[in-house]
């Protein structure tokens, strides 16, 4: 069984009347009967989302059990059952008073922090200076008194330095503040450690600083609390606001809408800084005219489906058949009722981006440092409470996380409540232009890319050239490709050819999680390599 939110992984392989399972993908690759062929469907979905949405993994014959599910294996056959679904909580509560609900949420957060701080040893906090981690610290400091160890991350590039805000927050609560300031050499070391230590590709550059911070924190504590889950429950991402703007623009004629967006884009070109307005606008323009699901995951992901044919090799494209690249997201929503579009995207983010992206990052980055991370916002009672609230209490006008801000209004300084969302990021856009330029050029040379057999060198070179000339900011797709290539080095050998699975029918059939009250028979995945 796997936990409700997906904080911990569970991989499995089905053979002829046999099952093998492990908490790490690499363990199953040591099984003598496991074919290490790459799943082309899963690869394309990784390029779209920058993670492998459950049940997909990069290996066609290995599955990842979705969160909130358990697997029953008997008489040589496997059946997957869902035992918990956050979708059941949406829309349960109608009009409610903001103040009274805020008090209810505050009490639920307090209980969640108390339960997750139970330990025989001191418990620390990953502190970014934003509202989520600051709320966790506020409750922990109230419960345990001053001196809570907190750990924050900065960079010598001031656009990415979070430590000043985090330090003020720590001082406000009398916490024991520790800061780690990184430079490009530290990032290069982080890339080496992550490349050697992660057994599943993850296209999130913040994995590097998260692991370095975990190593730093492990020198003083063995357990940390973090703020994961708050954005997906309380509606904290700028994309949620973007959907409202897209809805407002939808009545305009397509030619007028396109002209307006192109004009604004020229005024605000994409920048290489920390999520600049120009970068966000470029992402917005790329998906504004799409339907909700496609738009949301185009904004959130790395490479949109329209770019896949330019990047993927013909061998991969030939094996995709009629697979829908947005299939994982659509299957999450199939046969489920939600009160509105915001609830739909919150649910897909909770069951995809949070489960297979953020929680994968935090789990691997901390476990690789022998540090345990716990996420109070993922407490079951708290998650169900927040999901049940009307969307108007989460997103109102241009205010995100409305009920959370109200809940912690008396606990947090005003400057924290009004801070723009940032998080632990690194200057990867600029790092590509400088410190990583030579490595990326060599790693994605025409000869090496062709030898791998998965991608088109011309497509990757276009991304590199446009980024180098600062025409467009391609930091997300470039890191997604880099992370996958590092994983290929580790599994198949440096620069070696990668075997592709020739049959993907079982992968596509197993894509939809089991219904909340039903079960799903799991076929043995076909994994013949071609």
PDB file of N, CA, C and O in Angstrom, residues 219-284:
ATOM      1  N   UNK A 219      23.374  17.869   9.453  1.00  0.00           N
ATOM      2  CA  UNK A 219      24.468  18.052  10.399  1.00  0.00           C
ATOM      3  C   UNK A 219      23.956  18.367  11.810  1.00  0.00           C
ATOM      4  O   UNK A 219      24.675  18.192  12.791  1.00  0.00           O
ATOM      5  N   UNK A 220      22.689  18.812  11.907  1.00  0.00           N
ATOM      6  CA  UNK A 220      22.150  19.236  13.201  1.00  0.00           C
ATOM      7  C   UNK A 220      20.877  18.498  13.604  1.00  0.00           C
ATOM      8  O   UNK A 220      20.598  18.374  14.795  1.00  0.00           O
ATOM      9  N   UNK A 221      20.068  18.049  12.637  1.00  0.00           N
ATOM     10  CA  UNK A 221      18.804  17.370  12.966  1.00  0.00           C
ATOM     11  C   UNK A 221      18.642  16.142  12.083  1.00  0.00           C
ATOM     12  O   UNK A 221      19.328  15.988  11.068  1.00  0.00           O
ATOM     13  N   UNK A 222      17.709  15.281  12.475  1.00  0.00           N
ATOM     14  CA  UNK A 222      17.393  14.091  11.676  1.00  0.00           C
ATOM     15  C   UNK A 222      15.996  14.165  11.064  1.00  0.00           C
ATOM     16  O   UNK A 222      15.653  13.349  10.204  1.00  0.00           O
ATOM     17  N   UNK A 223      15.195  15.139  11.495  1.00  0.00           N
ATOM     18  CA  UNK A 223      13.835  15.302  10.999  1.00  0.00           C
ATOM     19  C   UNK A 223      13.578  16.786  10.722  1.00  0.00           C
ATOM     20  O   UNK A 223      13.960  17.639  11.529  1.00  0.00           O
ATOM     21  N   UNK A 224      12.946  17.081   9.584  1.00  0.00           N
ATOM     22  CA  UNK A 224      12.543  18.460   9.285  1.00  0.00           C
ATOM     23  C   UNK A 224      11.085  18.474   8.846  1.00  0.00           C
ATOM     24  O   UNK A 224      10.580  17.500   8.271  1.00  0.00           O
ATOM     25  N   UNK A 225      10.420  19.579   9.115  1.00  0.00           N
ATOM     26  CA  UNK A 225       9.077  19.827   8.610  1.00  0.00           C
ATOM     27  C   UNK A 225       9.177  20.774   7.415  1.00  0.00           C
ATOM     28  O   UNK A 225      10.029  21.662   7.393  1.00  0.00           O
ATOM     29  N   UNK A 226       8.310  20.569   6.429  1.00  0.00           N
ATOM     30  CA  UNK A 226       8.330  21.423   5.243  1.00  0.00           C
ATOM     31  C   UNK A 226       6.904  21.826   4.869  1.00  0.00           C
ATOM     32  O   UNK A 226       5.935  21.327   5.440  1.00  0.00           O
ATOM     33  N   UNK A 227       6.786  22.721   3.903  1.00  0.00           N
ATOM     34  CA  UNK A 227       5.477  23.288   3.559  1.00  0.00           C
ATOM     35  C   UNK A 227       4.809  22.677   2.350  1.00  0.00           C
ATOM     36  O   UNK A 227       3.831  23.242   1.836  1.00  0.00           O
ATOM     37  N   UNK A 228       5.280  21.517   1.878  1.00  0.00           N
ATOM     38  CA  UNK A 228       4.681  20.905   0.691  1.00  0.00           C
ATOM     39  C   UNK A 228       3.188  20.629   0.894  1.00  0.00           C
ATOM     40  O   UNK A 228       2.777  20.206   1.965  1.00  0.00           O
ATOM     41  N   UNK A 229       2.430  20.840  -0.160  1.00  0.00           N
ATOM     42  CA  UNK A 229       1.001  20.561  -0.145  1.00  0.00           C
ATOM     43  C   UNK A 229       0.119  21.782   0.021  1.00  0.00           C
ATOM     44  O   UNK A 229      -1.051  21.755  -0.375  1.00  0.00           O
ATOM     45  N   UNK A 230       0.646  22.859   0.574  1.00  0.00           N
ATOM     46  CA  UNK A 230      -0.184  24.044   0.814  1.00  0.00           C
ATOM     47  C   UNK A 230      -0.664  24.674  -0.489  1.00  0.00           C
ATOM     48  O   UNK A 230      -1.825  25.098  -0.604  1.00  0.00           O
ATOM     49  N   UNK A 231       0.212  24.755  -1.489  1.00  0.00           N
ATOM     50  CA  UNK A 231      -0.177  25.398  -2.750  1.00  0.00           C
ATOM     51  C   UNK A 231      -1.278  24.620  -3.454  1.00  0.00           C
ATOM     52  O   UNK A 231      -2.202  25.213  -4.034  1.00  0.00           O
ATOM     53  N   UNK A 232      -1.188  23.288  -3.415  1.00  0.00           N
ATOM     54  CA  UNK A 232      -2.168  22.460  -4.104  1.00  0.00           C
ATOM     55  C   UNK A 232      -3.508  22.398  -3.365  1.00  0.00           C
ATOM     56  O   UNK A 232      -4.539  22.132  -3.981  1.00  0.00           O
ATOM     57  N   UNK A 233      -3.504  22.636  -2.083  1.00  0.00           N
ATOM     58  CA  UNK A 233      -4.744  22.626  -1.307  1.00  0.00           C
ATOM     59  C   UNK A 233      -5.402  24.005  -1.250  1.00  0.00           C
ATOM     60  O   UNK A 233      -6.609  24.134  -1.415  1.00  0.00           O
ATOM     61  N   UNK A 234      -4.595  25.040  -1.014  1.00  0.00           N
ATOM     62  CA  UNK A 234      -5.141  26.382  -0.809  1.00  0.00           C
ATOM     63  C   UNK A 234      -5.127  27.245  -2.068  1.00  0.00           C
ATOM     64  O   UNK A 234      -5.555  28.393  -2.019  1.00  0.00           O
ATOM     65  N   UNK A 235      -4.607  26.728  -3.193  1.00  0.00           N
ATOM     66  CA  UNK A 235      -4.541  27.469  -4.468  1.00  0.00           C
ATOM     67  C   UNK A 235      -3.504  28.584  -4.402  1.00  0.00           C
ATOM     68  O   UNK A 235      -3.846  29.771  -4.377  1.00  0.00           O
ATOM     69  N   UNK A 236      -2.224  28.192  -4.410  1.00  0.00           N
ATOM     70  CA  UNK A 236      -1.168  29.174  -4.250  1.00  0.00           C
ATOM     71  C   UNK A 236      -0.369  29.496  -5.493  1.00  0.00           C
ATOM     72  O   UNK A 236       0.449  30.413  -5.466  1.00  0.00           O
ATOM     73  N   UNK A 237      -0.563  28.779  -6.591  1.00  0.00           N
ATOM     74  CA  UNK A 237       0.280  28.997  -7.769  1.00  0.00           C
ATOM     75  C   UNK A 237      -0.270  30.098  -8.662  1.00  0.00           C
ATOM     76  O   UNK A 237      -1.489  30.263  -8.789  1.00  0.00           O
ATOM     77  N   UNK A 238       0.619  30.847  -9.346  1.00  0.00           N
ATOM     78  CA  UNK A 238       0.163  31.888 -10.273  1.00  0.00           C
ATOM     79  C   UNK A 238      -0.689  31.340 -11.411  1.00  0.00           C
ATOM     80  O   UNK A 238      -1.503  32.076 -11.985  1.00  0.00           O
ATOM     81  N   UNK A 239      -0.511  30.061 -11.753  1.00  0.00           N
ATOM     82  CA  UNK A 239      -1.306  29.486 -12.837  1.00  0.00           C
ATOM     83  C   UNK A 239      -2.799  29.531 -12.544  1.00  0.00           C
ATOM     84  O   UNK A 239      -3.616  29.640 -13.464  1.00  0.00           O
ATOM     85  N   UNK A 240      -3.174  29.451 -11.266  1.00  0.00           N
ATOM     86  CA  UNK A 240      -4.598  29.503 -10.928  1.00  0.00           C
ATOM     87  C   UNK A 240      -5.182  30.871 -11.272  1.00  0.00           C
ATOM     88  O   UNK A 240      -6.333  30.972 -11.718  1.00  0.00           O
ATOM     89  N   UNK A 241      -4.391  31.900 -11.064  1.00  0.00           N
ATOM     90  CA  UNK A 241      -4.820  33.232 -11.493  1.00  0.00           C
ATOM     91  C   UNK A 241      -4.855  33.312 -13.011  1.00  0.00           C
ATOM     92  O   UNK A 241      -5.730  33.966 -13.594  1.00  0.00           O
ATOM     93  N   UNK A 242      -3.895  32.642 -13.650  1.00  0.00           N
ATOM     94  CA  UNK A 242      -3.827  32.651 -15.105  1.00  0.00           C
ATOM     95  C   UNK A 242      -5.072  32.091 -15.757  1.00  0.00           C
ATOM     96  O   UNK A 242      -5.518  32.590 -16.804  1.00  0.00           O
ATOM     97  N   UNK A 243      -5.661  31.066 -15.148  1.00  0.00           N
ATOM     98  CA  UNK A 243      -6.884  30.494 -15.711  1.00  0.00           C
ATOM     99  C   UNK A 243      -8.022  31.513 -15.696  1.00  0.00           C
ATOM    100  O   UNK A 243      -8.861  31.539 -16.608  1.00  0.00           O
ATOM    101  N   UNK A 244      -8.053  32.348 -14.682  1.00  0.00           N
ATOM    102  CA  UNK A 244      -9.100  33.373 -14.616  1.00  0.00           C
ATOM    103  C   UNK A 244      -8.895  34.432 -15.700  1.00  0.00           C
ATOM    104  O   UNK A 244      -9.854  34.910 -16.311  1.00  0.00           O
ATOM    105  N   UNK A 245      -7.636  34.792 -15.940  1.00  0.00           N
ATOM    106  CA  UNK A 245      -7.353  35.753 -17.002  1.00  0.00           C
ATOM    107  C   UNK A 245      -7.700  35.138 -18.363  1.00  0.00           C
ATOM    108  O   UNK A 245      -8.270  35.798 -19.230  1.00  0.00           O
ATOM    109  N   UNK A 246      -7.350  33.853 -18.531  1.00  0.00           N
ATOM    110  CA  UNK A 246      -7.660  33.170 -19.791  1.00  0.00           C
ATOM    111  C   UNK A 246      -9.160  33.132 -20.034  1.00  0.00           C
ATOM    112  O   UNK A 246      -9.630  33.326 -21.162  1.00  0.00           O
ATOM    113  N   UNK A 247      -9.927  32.898 -18.976  1.00  0.00           N
ATOM    114  CA  UNK A 247     -11.392  32.875 -19.112  1.00  0.00           C
ATOM    115  C   UNK A 247     -11.924  34.248 -19.497  1.00  0.00           C
ATOM    116  O   UNK A 247     -12.876  34.369 -20.283  1.00  0.00           O
ATOM    117  N   UNK A 248     -11.295  35.301 -18.962  1.00  0.00           N
ATOM    118  CA  UNK A 248     -11.737  36.655 -19.294  1.00  0.00           C
ATOM    119  C   UNK A 248     -11.415  37.015 -20.742  1.00  0.00           C
ATOM    120  O   UNK A 248     -12.131  37.791 -21.384  1.00  0.00           O
ATOM    121  N   UNK A 249     -10.328  36.435 -21.295  1.00  0.00           N
ATOM    122  CA  UNK A 249      -9.941  36.729 -22.671  1.00  0.00           C
ATOM    123  C   UNK A 249     -10.681  35.874 -23.691  1.00  0.00           C
ATOM    124  O   UNK A 249     -10.709  36.203 -24.882  1.00  0.00           O
ATOM    125  N   UNK A 250     -11.270  34.780 -23.241  1.00  0.00           N
ATOM    126  CA  UNK A 250     -11.867  33.820 -24.176  1.00  0.00           C
ATOM    127  C   UNK A 250     -12.965  34.412 -25.060  1.00  0.00           C
ATOM    128  O   UNK A 250     -13.124  33.973 -26.210  1.00  0.00           O
ATOM    129  N   UNK A 251     -13.776  35.402 -24.599  1.00  0.00           N
ATOM    130  CA  UNK A 251     -14.810  35.956 -25.497  1.00  0.00           C
ATOM    131  C   UNK A 251     -14.239  36.750 -26.670  1.00  0.00           C
ATOM    132  O   UNK A 251     -14.954  36.988 -27.651  1.00  0.00           O
ATOM    133  N   UNK A 252     -12.968  37.179 -26.591  1.00  0.00           N
ATOM    134  CA  UNK A 252     -12.390  37.970 -27.673  1.00  0.00           C
ATOM    135  C   UNK A 252     -12.190  37.097 -28.912  1.00  0.00           C
ATOM    136  O   UNK A 252     -11.888  35.908 -28.801  1.00  0.00           O
ATOM    137  N   UNK A 253     -12.320  37.674 -30.105  1.00  0.00           N
ATOM    138  CA  UNK A 253     -12.007  36.925 -31.329  1.00  0.00           C
ATOM    139  C   UNK A 253     -10.554  36.439 -31.288  1.00  0.00           C
ATOM    140  O   UNK A 253      -9.674  37.156 -30.780  1.00  0.00           O
ATOM    141  N   UNK A 254     -10.271  35.245 -31.818  1.00  0.00           N
ATOM    142  CA  UNK A 254      -8.912  34.685 -31.737  1.00  0.00           C
ATOM    143  C   UNK A 254      -7.833  35.614 -32.275  1.00  0.00           C
ATOM    144  O   UNK A 254      -6.763  35.740 -31.681  1.00  0.00           O
ATOM    145  N   UNK A 255      -8.092  36.302 -33.403  1.00  0.00           N
ATOM    146  CA  UNK A 255      -7.057  37.161 -33.988  1.00  0.00           C
ATOM    147  C   UNK A 255      -6.759  38.344 -33.070  1.00  0.00           C
ATOM    148  O   UNK A 255      -5.606  38.772 -32.928  1.00  0.00           O
ATOM    149  N   UNK A 256      -7.792  38.890 -32.413  1.00  0.00           N
ATOM    150  CA  UNK A 256      -7.593  40.024 -31.517  1.00  0.00           C
ATOM    151  C   UNK A 256      -6.855  39.586 -30.255  1.00  0.00           C
ATOM    152  O   UNK A 256      -5.953  40.283 -29.778  1.00  0.00           O
ATOM    153  N   UNK A 257      -7.224  38.419 -29.741  1.00  0.00           N
ATOM    154  CA  UNK A 257      -6.565  37.890 -28.552  1.00  0.00           C
ATOM    155  C   UNK A 257      -5.085  37.630 -28.830  1.00  0.00           C
ATOM    156  O   UNK A 257      -4.214  37.987 -28.039  1.00  0.00           O
ATOM    157  N   UNK A 258      -4.783  37.032 -29.986  1.00  0.00           N
ATOM    158  CA  UNK A 258      -3.393  36.730 -30.335  1.00  0.00           C
ATOM    159  C   UNK A 258      -2.578  38.005 -30.504  1.00  0.00           C
ATOM    160  O   UNK A 258      -1.433  38.094 -30.054  1.00  0.00           O
ATOM    161  N   UNK A 259      -3.164  39.006 -31.160  1.00  0.00           N
ATOM    162  CA  UNK A 259      -2.458  40.271 -31.370  1.00  0.00           C
ATOM    163  C   UNK A 259      -2.157  40.955 -30.041  1.00  0.00           C
ATOM    164  O   UNK A 259      -1.062  41.498 -29.834  1.00  0.00           O
ATOM    165  N   UNK A 260      -3.121  40.926 -29.136  1.00  0.00           N
ATOM    166  CA  UNK A 260      -2.938  41.546 -27.824  1.00  0.00           C
ATOM    167  C   UNK A 260      -1.813  40.872 -27.057  1.00  0.00           C
ATOM    168  O   UNK A 260      -0.928  41.532 -26.502  1.00  0.00           O
ATOM    169  N   UNK A 261      -1.817  39.556 -27.054  1.00  0.00           N
ATOM    170  CA  UNK A 261      -0.811  38.811 -26.303  1.00  0.00           C
ATOM    171  C   UNK A 261       0.577  38.978 -26.914  1.00  0.00           C
ATOM    172  O   UNK A 261       1.568  39.095 -26.189  1.00  0.00           O
ATOM    173  N   UNK A 262       0.657  38.982 -28.240  1.00  0.00           N
ATOM    174  CA  UNK A 262       1.968  39.184 -28.884  1.00  0.00           C
ATOM    175  C   UNK A 262       2.526  40.560 -28.554  1.00  0.00           C
ATOM    176  O   UNK A 262       3.714  40.722 -28.320  1.00  0.00           O
ATOM    177  N   UNK A 263       1.643  41.557 -28.535  1.00  0.00           N
ATOM    178  CA  UNK A 263       2.102  42.895 -28.220  1.00  0.00           C
ATOM    179  C   UNK A 263       2.633  43.011 -26.812  1.00  0.00           C
ATOM    180  O   UNK A 263       3.694  43.605 -26.568  1.00  0.00           O
ATOM    181  N   UNK A 264       1.938  42.416 -25.852  1.00  0.00           N
ATOM    182  CA  UNK A 264       2.408  42.446 -24.466  1.00  0.00           C
ATOM    183  C   UNK A 264       3.702  41.668 -24.327  1.00  0.00           C
ATOM    184  O   UNK A 264       4.613  42.059 -23.587  1.00  0.00           O
ATOM    185  N   UNK A 265       3.838  40.548 -25.057  1.00  0.00           N
ATOM    186  CA  UNK A 265       5.043  39.730 -24.989  1.00  0.00           C
ATOM    187  C   UNK A 265       6.263  40.515 -25.451  1.00  0.00           C
ATOM    188  O   UNK A 265       7.353  40.383 -24.889  1.00  0.00           O
ATOM    189  N   UNK A 266       6.079  41.317 -26.491  1.00  0.00           N
ATOM    190  CA  UNK A 266       7.221  42.106 -26.975  1.00  0.00           C
ATOM    191  C   UNK A 266       7.648  43.152 -25.964  1.00  0.00           C
ATOM    192  O   UNK A 266       8.828  43.511 -25.865  1.00  0.00           O
ATOM    193  N   UNK A 267       6.694  43.670 -25.204  1.00  0.00           N
ATOM    194  CA  UNK A 267       7.029  44.673 -24.190  1.00  0.00           C
ATOM    195  C   UNK A 267       7.733  44.049 -22.998  1.00  0.00           C
ATOM    196  O   UNK A 267       8.528  44.700 -22.317  1.00  0.00           O
ATOM    197  N   UNK A 268       7.423  42.766 -22.717  1.00  0.00           N
ATOM    198  CA  UNK A 268       8.005  42.080 -21.563  1.00  0.00           C
ATOM    199  C   UNK A 268       8.680  40.792 -22.029  1.00  0.00           C
ATOM    200  O   UNK A 268       8.137  39.697 -21.884  1.00  0.00           O
ATOM    201  N   UNK A 269       9.885  40.895 -22.602  1.00  0.00           N
ATOM    202  CA  UNK A 269      10.554  39.685 -23.085  1.00  0.00           C
ATOM    203  C   UNK A 269      10.927  38.771 -21.928  1.00  0.00           C
ATOM    204  O   UNK A 269      11.063  39.196 -20.794  1.00  0.00           O
ATOM    205  N   UNK A 270      11.093  37.482 -22.257  1.00  0.00           N
ATOM    206  CA  UNK A 270      11.466  36.500 -21.238  1.00  0.00           C
ATOM    207  C   UNK A 270      12.838  36.832 -20.669  1.00  0.00           C
ATOM    208  O   UNK A 270      13.759  37.198 -21.403  1.00  0.00           O
ATOM    209  N   UNK A 271      12.967  36.746 -19.363  1.00  0.00           N
ATOM    210  CA  UNK A 271      14.221  37.056 -18.690  1.00  0.00           C
ATOM    211  C   UNK A 271      14.847  35.795 -18.121  1.00  0.00           C
ATOM    212  O   UNK A 271      14.221  34.747 -18.055  1.00  0.00           O
ATOM    213  N   UNK A 272      16.119  35.918 -17.675  1.00  0.00           N
ATOM    214  CA  UNK A 272      16.837  34.783 -17.126  1.00  0.00           C
ATOM    215  C   UNK A 272      16.835  34.794 -15.600  1.00  0.00           C
ATOM    216  O   UNK A 272      17.545  34.032 -14.978  1.00  0.00           O
ATOM    217  N   UNK A 273      16.037  35.679 -14.987  1.00  0.00           N
ATOM    218  CA  UNK A 273      16.007  35.770 -13.534  1.00  0.00           C
ATOM    219  C   UNK A 273      15.056  34.758 -12.914  1.00  0.00           C
ATOM    220  O   UNK A 273      14.641  33.781 -13.529  1.00  0.00           O
ATOM    221  N   UNK A 274      14.684  35.019 -11.667  1.00  0.00           N
ATOM    222  CA  UNK A 274      13.877  34.076 -10.879  1.00  0.00           C
ATOM    223  C   UNK A 274      12.389  34.286 -11.176  1.00  0.00           C
ATOM    224  O   UNK A 274      11.731  35.094 -10.549  1.00  0.00           O
ATOM    225  N   UNK A 275      11.871  33.549 -12.136  1.00  0.00           N
ATOM    226  CA  UNK A 275      10.459  33.586 -12.511  1.00  0.00           C
ATOM    227  C   UNK A 275      10.013  35.031 -12.774  1.00  0.00           C
ATOM    228  O   UNK A 275       9.157  35.579 -12.093  1.00  0.00           O
ATOM    229  N   UNK A 276      10.625  35.641 -13.770  1.00  0.00           N
ATOM    230  CA  UNK A 276      10.315  37.024 -14.098  1.00  0.00           C
ATOM    231  C   UNK A 276       8.914  37.134 -14.686  1.00  0.00           C
ATOM    232  O   UNK A 276       8.318  36.157 -15.142  1.00  0.00           O
ATOM    233  N   UNK A 277       8.403  38.373 -14.721  1.00  0.00           N
ATOM    234  CA  UNK A 277       7.081  38.604 -15.291  1.00  0.00           C
ATOM    235  C   UNK A 277       7.069  38.236 -16.766  1.00  0.00           C
ATOM    236  O   UNK A 277       6.096  37.667 -17.279  1.00  0.00           O
ATOM    237  N   UNK A 278       8.174  38.518 -17.458  1.00  0.00           N
ATOM    238  CA  UNK A 278       8.246  38.171 -18.862  1.00  0.00           C
ATOM    239  C   UNK A 278       8.202  36.673 -19.089  1.00  0.00           C
ATOM    240  O   UNK A 278       7.558  36.185 -20.015  1.00  0.00           O
ATOM    241  N   UNK A 279       8.880  35.925 -18.225  1.00  0.00           N
ATOM    242  CA  UNK A 279       8.875  34.464 -18.330  1.00  0.00           C
ATOM    243  C   UNK A 279       7.471  33.914 -18.086  1.00  0.00           C
ATOM    244  O   UNK A 279       6.992  33.048 -18.818  1.00  0.00           O
ATOM    245  N   UNK A 280       6.809  34.440 -17.048  1.00  0.00           N
ATOM    246  CA  UNK A 280       5.450  33.982 -16.750  1.00  0.00           C
ATOM    247  C   UNK A 280       4.501  34.312 -17.899  1.00  0.00           C
ATOM    248  O   UNK A 280       3.625  33.513 -18.243  1.00  0.00           O
ATOM    249  N   UNK A 281       4.671  35.471 -18.499  1.00  0.00           N
ATOM    250  CA  UNK A 281       3.796  35.859 -19.601  1.00  0.00           C
ATOM    251  C   UNK A 281       4.033  34.959 -20.815  1.00  0.00           C
ATOM    252  O   UNK A 281       3.089  34.576 -21.517  1.00  0.00           O
ATOM    253  N   UNK A 282       5.292  34.616 -21.064  1.00  0.00           N
ATOM    254  CA  UNK A 282       5.590  33.711 -22.173  1.00  0.00           C
ATOM    255  C   UNK A 282       4.883  32.373 -21.973  1.00  0.00           C
ATOM    256  O   UNK A 282       4.322  31.802 -22.910  1.00  0.00           O
ATOM    257  N   UNK A 283       4.916  31.853 -20.743  1.00  0.00           N
ATOM    258  CA  UNK A 283       4.212  30.606 -20.449  1.00  0.00           C
ATOM    259  C   UNK A 283       2.697  30.784 -20.626  1.00  0.00           C
ATOM    260  O   UNK A 283       2.021  29.898 -21.138  1.00  0.00           O
ATOM    261  N   UNK A 284       2.205  31.923 -20.198  1.00  0.00           N
ATOM    262  CA  UNK A 284       0.768  32.189 -20.306  1.00  0.00           C
ATOM    263  C   UNK A 284       0.320  32.169 -21.764  1.00  0.00           C
ATOM    264  O   UNK A 284      -0.671  31.523 -22.121  1.00  0.00           O
TER     265      UNK A 284
END
